[in-house]
Short mmCIF file of C-alpha atoms in Angstrom, two decimals:
data_model
loop_
_atom_site.label_atom_id
_atom_site.label_comp_id
_atom_site.label_asym_id
_atom_site.label_seq_id
_atom_site.Cartn_x
_atom_site.Cartn_y
_atom_site.Cartn_z
CA MET A 238 49.77 150.72 14.54
CA SER A 239 47.01 149.70 12.15
CA ALA A 240 47.93 152.58 9.78
CA GLU A 241 51.53 151.39 9.61
CA ALA A 242 50.40 147.86 8.86
CA ALA A 243 48.24 149.18 6.00
CA VAL A 244 51.25 150.95 4.44
CA ALA A 245 53.37 147.83 4.74
CA SER A 246 50.77 145.63 3.05
CA THR A 247 50.12 147.97 0.09
CA SER A 248 53.80 148.67 -0.59
CA ASN A 249 54.23 145.13 -1.90
CA LYS A 250 51.89 145.88 -4.81
CA SER A 251 53.10 148.11 -7.65
CA TRP A 252 49.92 150.13 -7.84
CA GLY A 253 49.01 150.11 -4.16
CA GLY A 254 50.53 153.52 -3.58
CA GLY A 255 53.61 154.51 -1.67
CA LYS A 256 56.04 153.57 -4.43
CA SER A 257 56.90 154.43 -8.02
CA PRO A 258 54.99 151.78 -10.01
CA TYR A 259 57.11 151.87 -13.17
CA ASN A 260 60.36 151.78 -11.20
CA VAL A 261 62.05 154.19 -13.62
CA SER A 262 63.45 157.64 -12.89
CA TRP A 263 61.18 160.54 -13.77
CA GLY A 264 63.67 161.81 -16.38
CA LYS A 265 63.75 158.50 -18.19
CA MET A 266 59.97 158.23 -18.12
CA TYR A 267 59.61 161.76 -19.52
CA MET A 268 62.08 160.93 -22.27
CA TRP A 269 60.08 157.81 -23.18
CA PHE A 270 56.79 159.68 -23.33
CA PHE A 271 58.36 162.48 -25.33
CA LEU A 272 59.62 159.85 -27.78
CA VAL A 273 56.12 158.34 -28.02
CA SER A 274 54.73 161.77 -28.98
CA ASP A 275 57.59 162.32 -31.43
CA ALA A 276 56.90 158.91 -32.95
CA PHE A 277 53.31 160.04 -33.48
CA THR A 278 54.54 163.14 -35.33
CA PHE A 279 56.74 161.04 -37.63
CA SER A 280 53.95 158.50 -38.14
CA SER A 281 51.64 161.30 -39.28
CA LEU A 282 54.24 162.66 -41.70
CA ILE A 283 55.00 159.24 -43.19
CA LEU A 284 51.30 158.40 -43.42
CA ALA A 285 50.62 161.70 -45.22
CA TYR A 286 53.42 160.77 -47.60
CA GLY A 287 51.81 157.36 -48.17
CA VAL A 288 48.37 158.86 -48.89
CA MET A 289 49.75 161.35 -51.43
CA ARG A 290 51.90 158.69 -53.06
CA HIS A 291 48.81 156.51 -53.42
CA ARG A 292 46.83 159.44 -54.82
CA PHE A 293 49.47 160.20 -57.48
CA SER A 294 50.80 156.67 -57.84
CA GLU A 295 50.92 156.76 -61.66
CA ILE A 296 53.20 159.84 -61.76
CA TRP A 297 55.09 159.27 -58.49
CA PRO A 298 58.84 158.97 -59.08
CA SER A 299 60.63 155.80 -58.01
CA ALA A 300 63.38 156.54 -55.47
CA ASN A 301 65.61 154.14 -57.42
CA ASP A 302 65.58 156.59 -60.35
CA VAL A 303 66.24 159.60 -58.13
CA PHE A 304 68.94 158.64 -55.65
CA THR A 305 71.37 156.83 -57.90
CA HIS A 306 74.67 158.44 -56.97
CA PHE A 307 77.60 157.15 -54.98
CA PRO A 308 80.79 159.13 -54.29
CA PHE A 309 83.60 158.42 -56.80
CA VAL A 310 81.42 155.97 -58.73
CA GLU A 311 80.15 156.78 -62.20
CA GLY A 312 76.77 155.58 -63.30
CA HIS A 313 73.59 154.19 -61.88
CA VAL A 314 73.95 152.77 -58.34
CA PRO A 315 70.60 153.01 -56.52
CA LEU A 316 70.21 152.18 -52.79
CA ALA A 317 73.97 151.86 -52.18
CA TYR A 318 74.48 155.35 -50.75
CA VAL A 319 71.41 155.26 -48.52
CA GLY A 320 72.50 151.78 -47.40
CA LEU A 321 75.81 153.31 -46.34
CA MET A 322 73.96 156.07 -44.43
CA THR A 323 71.90 153.39 -42.66
CA PHE A 324 75.10 151.57 -41.73
CA ILE A 325 76.62 154.79 -40.31
CA LEU A 326 73.55 155.44 -38.18
CA ILE A 327 73.29 151.85 -36.89
CA MET A 328 77.00 151.96 -36.08
CA SER A 329 76.60 155.18 -34.10
CA SER A 330 73.67 153.58 -32.26
CA VAL A 331 76.00 150.71 -31.29
CA THR A 332 78.66 153.09 -29.95
CA MET A 333 75.93 154.93 -28.01
CA VAL A 334 74.63 151.77 -26.35
CA LEU A 335 78.24 150.78 -25.57
CA ALA A 336 78.62 154.18 -23.85
CA VAL A 337 75.50 153.42 -21.79
CA ASP A 338 76.93 150.01 -20.90
CA ALA A 339 80.26 151.55 -19.90
CA GLY A 340 78.25 153.95 -17.71
CA HIS A 341 76.77 150.96 -15.90
CA ARG A 342 80.34 149.84 -15.16
CA ARG A 343 81.17 153.41 -13.97
CA ASP A 344 84.00 153.43 -16.50
CA LYS A 345 84.42 157.16 -17.18
CA LYS A 346 87.12 156.79 -19.83
CA ALA A 347 85.14 154.22 -21.87
CA VAL A 348 81.96 156.34 -21.68
CA GLY A 349 83.92 159.29 -23.07
CA THR A 350 85.45 157.27 -25.91
CA TRP A 351 82.14 155.74 -27.02
CA MET A 352 80.34 159.11 -26.74
CA LEU A 353 82.99 160.71 -28.94
CA LEU A 354 82.60 157.97 -31.56
CA THR A 355 78.82 158.47 -31.44
CA ILE A 356 79.23 162.19 -32.07
CA ILE A 357 81.57 161.48 -35.02
CA GLY A 358 79.00 159.02 -36.40
CA GLY A 359 76.30 161.69 -36.08
CA PHE A 360 78.39 164.20 -38.03
CA MET A 361 79.14 161.58 -40.71
CA PHE A 362 75.41 160.95 -41.12
CA LEU A 363 74.64 164.68 -41.33
CA GLY A 364 77.38 165.09 -43.93
CA SER A 365 75.96 162.20 -45.95
CA GLN A 366 72.53 163.76 -45.82
CA ALA A 367 73.92 167.10 -47.00
CA TRP A 368 75.53 165.27 -49.95
CA GLU A 369 72.23 163.54 -50.73
CA TRP A 370 70.31 166.85 -50.61
CA TYR A 371 72.92 168.53 -52.79
CA HIS A 372 72.49 165.92 -55.52
CA PHE A 373 68.70 165.99 -55.27
CA ILE A 374 68.57 169.80 -55.47
CA HIS A 375 71.04 170.06 -58.37
CA GLY A 376 69.66 167.08 -60.25
CA THR A 377 70.99 165.45 -63.37
CA GLU A 378 73.05 166.95 -66.17
CA GLN A 379 70.32 166.39 -68.74
CA GLY A 380 67.52 167.66 -66.47
CA ALA A 381 63.92 167.29 -67.58
CA TYR A 382 61.24 169.16 -69.49
CA ILE A 383 58.36 170.28 -67.29
CA HIS A 384 55.28 171.02 -69.40
CA GLN A 385 52.90 173.89 -68.61
CA ASP A 386 50.29 171.37 -67.47
CA GLY A 387 52.81 169.89 -65.01
CA THR A 388 53.70 166.75 -66.99
CA VAL A 389 57.38 165.89 -66.70
CA GLY A 390 59.24 164.56 -69.75
CA ARG A 391 62.63 163.08 -68.93
CA PRO A 392 65.26 162.52 -71.62
CA LYS A 393 65.78 158.80 -72.15
CA VAL A 394 68.83 157.34 -70.42
CA ASP A 395 70.37 153.97 -71.25
CA HIS A 396 71.17 152.48 -67.83
CA HIS A 397 73.97 150.33 -69.24
CA THR A 398 75.90 152.88 -71.26
CA ASN A 399 74.59 156.02 -69.49
CA ALA A 400 74.00 157.51 -72.94
CA VAL A 401 71.40 160.28 -72.89
CA ASP A 402 69.02 160.70 -75.80
CA MET A 403 67.77 164.29 -75.54
CA ASN A 404 65.35 163.80 -78.46
CA THR A 405 63.38 161.01 -76.80
CA LEU A 406 61.32 161.98 -73.78
CA VAL A 407 59.94 159.50 -71.27
CA LEU A 408 56.57 160.60 -69.91
CA PRO A 409 54.73 159.23 -66.85
CA GLY A 410 53.70 155.63 -67.30
CA LYS A 411 56.92 154.88 -69.30
CA LYS A 412 55.30 156.39 -72.39
CA GLU A 413 57.98 157.54 -74.86
CA ILE A 414 57.67 160.36 -77.37
CA SER A 415 60.24 161.42 -79.95
CA GLY A 416 60.70 163.51 -83.09
CA SER A 417 58.13 166.26 -83.77
CA GLU A 418 55.97 165.13 -80.86
CA ALA A 419 58.88 165.64 -78.47
CA GLU A 420 59.69 169.01 -80.07
CA ALA A 421 56.10 170.18 -79.55
CA PHE A 422 56.30 169.03 -75.92
CA LYS A 423 59.60 170.88 -75.38
CA ALA A 424 58.21 174.08 -76.92
CA LYS A 425 55.64 174.33 -74.16
CA SER A 426 58.03 173.20 -71.41
CA GLU A 427 60.64 174.59 -69.11
CA HIS A 428 64.03 172.87 -69.04
CA PHE A 429 64.63 172.21 -65.35
CA HIS A 430 67.38 170.56 -63.30
CA GLY A 431 66.96 169.01 -59.86
CA ALA A 432 64.22 169.81 -57.40
CA ASN A 433 62.84 172.55 -55.22
CA LEU A 434 59.57 172.91 -53.33
CA THR A 435 57.49 173.66 -56.44
CA LYS A 436 59.29 171.81 -59.26
CA ASN A 437 60.94 168.44 -59.53
CA GLU A 438 62.63 166.98 -62.60
CA TYR A 439 61.90 163.43 -61.43
CA GLY A 440 58.13 163.71 -61.29
CA HIS A 441 55.49 165.05 -58.95
CA PRO A 442 56.62 168.10 -56.91
CA LEU A 443 55.03 166.61 -53.76
CA PHE A 444 57.76 163.96 -53.84
CA GLY A 445 60.33 166.70 -53.31
CA ASP A 446 58.21 168.42 -50.66
CA PHE A 447 57.85 165.26 -48.60
CA PHE A 448 61.50 164.35 -49.13
CA PHE A 449 62.70 167.75 -47.92
CA PHE A 450 60.27 167.87 -45.02
CA ILE A 451 60.60 164.34 -43.65
CA THR A 452 64.33 163.81 -44.15
CA GLY A 453 64.83 167.42 -43.06
CA PHE A 454 62.83 166.90 -39.90
CA HIS A 455 64.74 163.70 -39.23
CA GLY A 456 68.06 165.43 -39.99
CA PHE A 457 67.12 168.18 -37.55
CA HIS A 458 66.56 165.49 -34.92
CA VAL A 459 69.99 164.04 -35.70
CA PHE A 460 71.50 167.51 -35.42
CA SER A 461 69.85 168.18 -32.03
CA GLY A 462 70.95 164.69 -30.94
CA VAL A 463 74.56 165.51 -31.84
CA VAL A 464 74.34 168.81 -29.91
CA ILE A 465 72.89 167.04 -26.85
CA ASN A 466 75.54 164.32 -27.14
CA ILE A 467 78.30 166.95 -27.21
CA ILE A 468 76.93 168.57 -24.04
CA ILE A 469 76.75 165.20 -22.27
CA TYR A 470 80.24 164.30 -23.57
CA ILE A 471 81.67 167.49 -22.04
CA ASN A 472 79.90 166.67 -18.76
CA VAL A 473 81.39 163.16 -18.83
CA LEU A 474 84.90 164.56 -19.37
CA ASN A 475 84.40 167.05 -16.54
CA GLY A 476 83.43 164.20 -14.22
CA VAL A 477 79.92 165.49 -13.55
CA TYR A 478 78.46 161.96 -13.59
CA ALA A 479 81.42 160.42 -11.79
CA ARG A 480 80.66 162.81 -8.90
CA ARG A 481 76.93 162.10 -9.15
CA GLY A 482 77.68 158.38 -8.84
CA HIS A 483 75.75 157.19 -11.89
CA TYR A 484 75.53 157.73 -15.66
CA GLU A 485 71.75 157.78 -15.98
CA GLN A 486 71.97 161.00 -18.02
CA VAL A 487 73.92 159.12 -20.71
CA GLU A 488 71.13 156.54 -20.76
CA LYS A 489 68.48 159.23 -21.37
CA THR A 490 70.50 160.78 -24.21
CA GLY A 491 70.97 157.26 -25.55
CA LEU A 492 67.20 156.78 -25.69
CA TYR A 493 66.87 159.88 -27.86
CA TRP A 494 69.74 158.81 -30.10
CA HIS A 495 68.31 155.31 -30.64
CA PHE A 496 64.96 156.86 -31.45
CA VAL A 497 66.61 158.84 -34.25
CA ASP A 498 67.97 155.53 -35.57
CA LEU A 499 64.51 153.98 -35.24
CA VAL A 500 62.90 156.76 -37.31
CA TRP A 501 65.55 156.32 -39.98
CA VAL A 502 64.62 152.62 -40.26
CA PHE A 503 61.11 153.70 -41.25
CA VAL A 504 62.25 156.55 -43.52
CA PHE A 505 64.61 154.09 -45.24
CA THR A 506 61.77 151.64 -45.88
CA PHE A 507 59.10 154.08 -47.02
CA PHE A 508 61.26 156.51 -49.00
CA TYR A 509 63.86 154.26 -50.55
CA LEU A 510 62.80 150.61 -50.50
CA VAL A 511 59.11 150.49 -51.40
CA MET B 187 58.89 157.12 6.03
CA ALA B 188 61.38 155.16 8.11
CA SER B 189 60.81 152.03 6.04
CA HIS B 190 61.94 153.86 2.88
CA SER B 191 65.32 154.84 4.26
CA ASN B 192 65.82 151.25 5.31
CA ASP B 193 65.24 150.24 1.68
CA HIS B 194 67.98 152.64 0.58
CA ASN B 195 70.53 151.25 3.01
CA HIS B 196 69.69 147.77 1.94
CA ASN B 197 70.33 148.53 -1.75
CA GLU B 198 73.38 150.73 -1.48
CA LYS B 199 75.82 147.98 -2.47
CA LYS B 200 74.01 147.33 -5.76
CA HIS B 201 74.56 149.29 -8.97
CA GLY B 202 71.85 151.83 -9.64
CA TYR B 203 70.37 155.19 -8.80
CA TYR B 204 67.32 156.74 -7.15
CA THR B 205 64.26 157.73 -9.18
CA GLY B 206 64.31 161.34 -7.95
CA ASP B 207 60.53 161.60 -7.57
CA ILE B 208 58.73 161.81 -4.21
CA HIS B 209 59.25 158.09 -3.58
CA ASN B 210 62.94 158.32 -4.45
CA GLN B 211 62.97 154.62 -5.14
CA PHE B 212 66.12 152.65 -5.89
CA VAL B 213 66.41 151.45 -9.52
CA GLU B 214 68.88 148.67 -10.10
CA GLU B 215 70.84 148.81 -13.35
CA HIS B 216 71.11 145.70 -15.47
CA HIS B 217 74.80 145.31 -15.05
CA ASP B 218 75.72 142.14 -16.88
CA PRO B 219 78.94 141.18 -18.73
CA LYS B 220 76.72 139.53 -21.37
CA ASN B 221 75.31 142.96 -22.36
CA VAL B 222 78.17 143.72 -24.76
CA SER B 223 77.67 140.49 -26.71
CA ILE B 224 73.91 141.22 -26.89
CA ILE B 225 74.71 144.67 -28.32
CA TRP B 226 76.94 143.21 -31.05
CA ARG B 227 74.46 140.46 -31.83
CA THR B 228 71.78 143.15 -32.30
CA PHE B 229 74.16 145.09 -34.56
CA TRP B 230 74.79 142.06 -36.81
CA ILE B 231 71.06 141.35 -37.01
CA LEU B 232 70.28 144.96 -38.01
CA LEU B 233 73.11 145.01 -40.55
CA GLY B 234 72.15 141.61 -41.97
CA VAL B 235 68.48 142.55 -42.34
CA THR B 236 69.40 145.85 -44.06
CA LEU B 237 71.79 144.13 -46.49
CA PHE B 238 69.15 141.49 -47.20
CA GLU B 239 66.61 144.24 -47.98
CA VAL B 240 68.98 146.03 -50.35
CA GLY B 241 69.87 142.66 -51.91
CA ILE B 242 66.32 141.60 -52.73
CA ALA B 243 65.15 145.06 -53.84
CA PHE B 244 66.22 144.45 -57.47
CA THR B 245 65.31 140.81 -57.85
CA ALA B 246 62.36 139.45 -59.82
CA ILE B 247 60.17 139.12 -56.71
CA PRO B 248 56.75 140.73 -57.40
CA LYS B 249 56.31 144.25 -55.97
CA ASP B 250 53.41 143.30 -53.69
CA ILE B 251 55.34 140.48 -52.03
CA LEU B 252 58.41 142.74 -51.67
CA LEU B 253 56.24 145.34 -49.95
CA VAL B 254 55.06 142.81 -47.36
CA ILE B 255 58.62 141.50 -46.81
CA PHE B 256 59.95 145.05 -46.32
CA LEU B 257 57.17 145.96 -43.88
CA VAL B 258 57.76 142.82 -41.79
CA LEU B 259 61.55 143.35 -41.77
CA THR B 260 61.08 147.01 -40.78
CA ILE B 261 59.05 145.90 -37.77
CA VAL B 262 61.77 143.32 -36.97
CA LYS B 263 64.47 146.03 -37.03
CA ALA B 264 62.30 148.35 -34.92
CA TYR B 265 61.83 145.55 -32.39
CA TYR B 266 65.57 144.98 -32.02
CA ILE B 267 66.31 148.69 -31.64
CA VAL B 268 63.58 149.29 -29.06
CA ALA B 269 64.06 146.06 -27.11
CA PHE B 270 67.87 145.85 -26.95
CA PHE B 271 69.29 149.32 -27.73
CA MET B 272 66.65 151.22 -25.77
CA HIS B 273 66.43 148.40 -23.18
CA LEU B 274 62.62 148.38 -23.17
CA LYS B 275 62.87 144.61 -22.69
CA ASN B 276 64.32 145.19 -19.21
CA GLU B 277 61.54 147.56 -18.07
CA LYS B 278 58.51 146.50 -16.05
CA ILE B 279 55.59 145.05 -18.01
CA SER B 280 53.30 147.96 -17.04
CA PHE B 281 55.82 150.43 -18.44
CA LYS B 282 56.11 148.44 -21.68
CA TYR B 283 52.34 148.59 -22.09
CA SER B 284 52.13 152.32 -21.46
CA ILE B 285 54.78 152.91 -24.13
CA LEU B 286 53.51 150.44 -26.74
CA LEU B 287 49.71 150.46 -26.43
CA PRO B 288 49.29 154.08 -27.69
CA PHE B 289 50.54 152.84 -31.06
CA PHE B 290 47.25 151.07 -31.63
CA LEU B 291 46.01 154.60 -32.37
CA ILE B 292 48.53 154.71 -35.22
CA LEU B 293 47.14 151.41 -36.56
CA TYR B 294 43.67 152.98 -36.45
CA PHE B 295 45.09 156.06 -38.17
CA ILE B 296 46.49 153.85 -40.95
CA VAL B 297 43.14 152.08 -41.42
CA MET B 298 41.37 155.47 -41.63
CA ALA B 299 43.94 156.82 -44.10
CA ILE B 300 43.57 153.78 -46.35
CA ALA B 301 39.77 154.08 -46.25
CA GLU B 302 39.71 157.83 -46.87
CA GLY B 303 42.65 157.85 -49.26
CA ASN B 304 40.57 156.08 -51.90
CA TYR B 305 38.23 159.06 -52.09
CA LEU B 306 40.99 161.59 -52.82
CA ASN B 307 40.70 160.86 -56.54
CA PHE B 308 37.10 162.17 -56.52
CA ILE B 309 37.86 165.52 -54.93
CA GLY B 310 40.84 166.31 -57.16
#
């Protein structure tokens, strides 16, 4: 009798034992703690990027000089394309959270529709990223001259007329050289277009390394998110969750998908804005 | 264990599911018609903040001030995603703490990186 009374009195307190103190399902809690650890991984990567950028601040390329393309638009349009990518990802986050909400209403058809739109949004983002990578890897038409000592001389471009002056090279720190000085620089340089892991026409090669690694790691997360979303979508269509009585699985997938959006918010700020 | 099964019967009419751990506790879902308008409000805030950031990126505002504005707005966007898209706002306070407090380690990490980063120039 006294033992039963003890159980009854402690069960009113969250941490008194006998109940789940967080009041969340184990799957959702695991997903949250996985996301915390994943956030730590991304924080480390972005912080490493920040330290190296600080170290080589005088020769670090500005993203606004690198990512200046927009489909079907000629000329210099920085930030527009990555703004569009951000919009696509936010939009797919909205459709995902609407799928979760429809799951709360046990509306199987609406969950399916919103999940499908989320998957399409994910593919659109991945396609955009592929386009961005393509342009970064192939670089500009005029390319740049990479000196033996690693200094990058970029042919001068007039941002208004897009006219390229191949005989005037812009060195780090906006220093310009032309004439015989530029010829001497070119003689000891390699003419290079775009970027790979060891060379980069825009400036320091570490910029390319971090770009490939961080946006690649994020893109891989988006890709896995799309794959997981497709699996859940098929389950929704097959009525797996309708039979189970709840759509908690959609909620867990949603957590992962929103996390991918969250990471992009930080990548957008640290790679493109500042 | 009899008291637990009574709990289940009591909650069966509400929307939710059971935690699936040894306590198999009932978790009520936040089923509210207002949720959809909250979702769209969050969307417009995120879109507005992003457009604002792109808009001020090429103005004459000094770089240092821009940096602070961008950092603050990034935290604002992160708050809206975590609180309203991931529904952390609806979780219990103890759960919020166990998710958010570990990030003080990241703040410490940032302080360390800023302190140590200044010495990188000396070691090449």
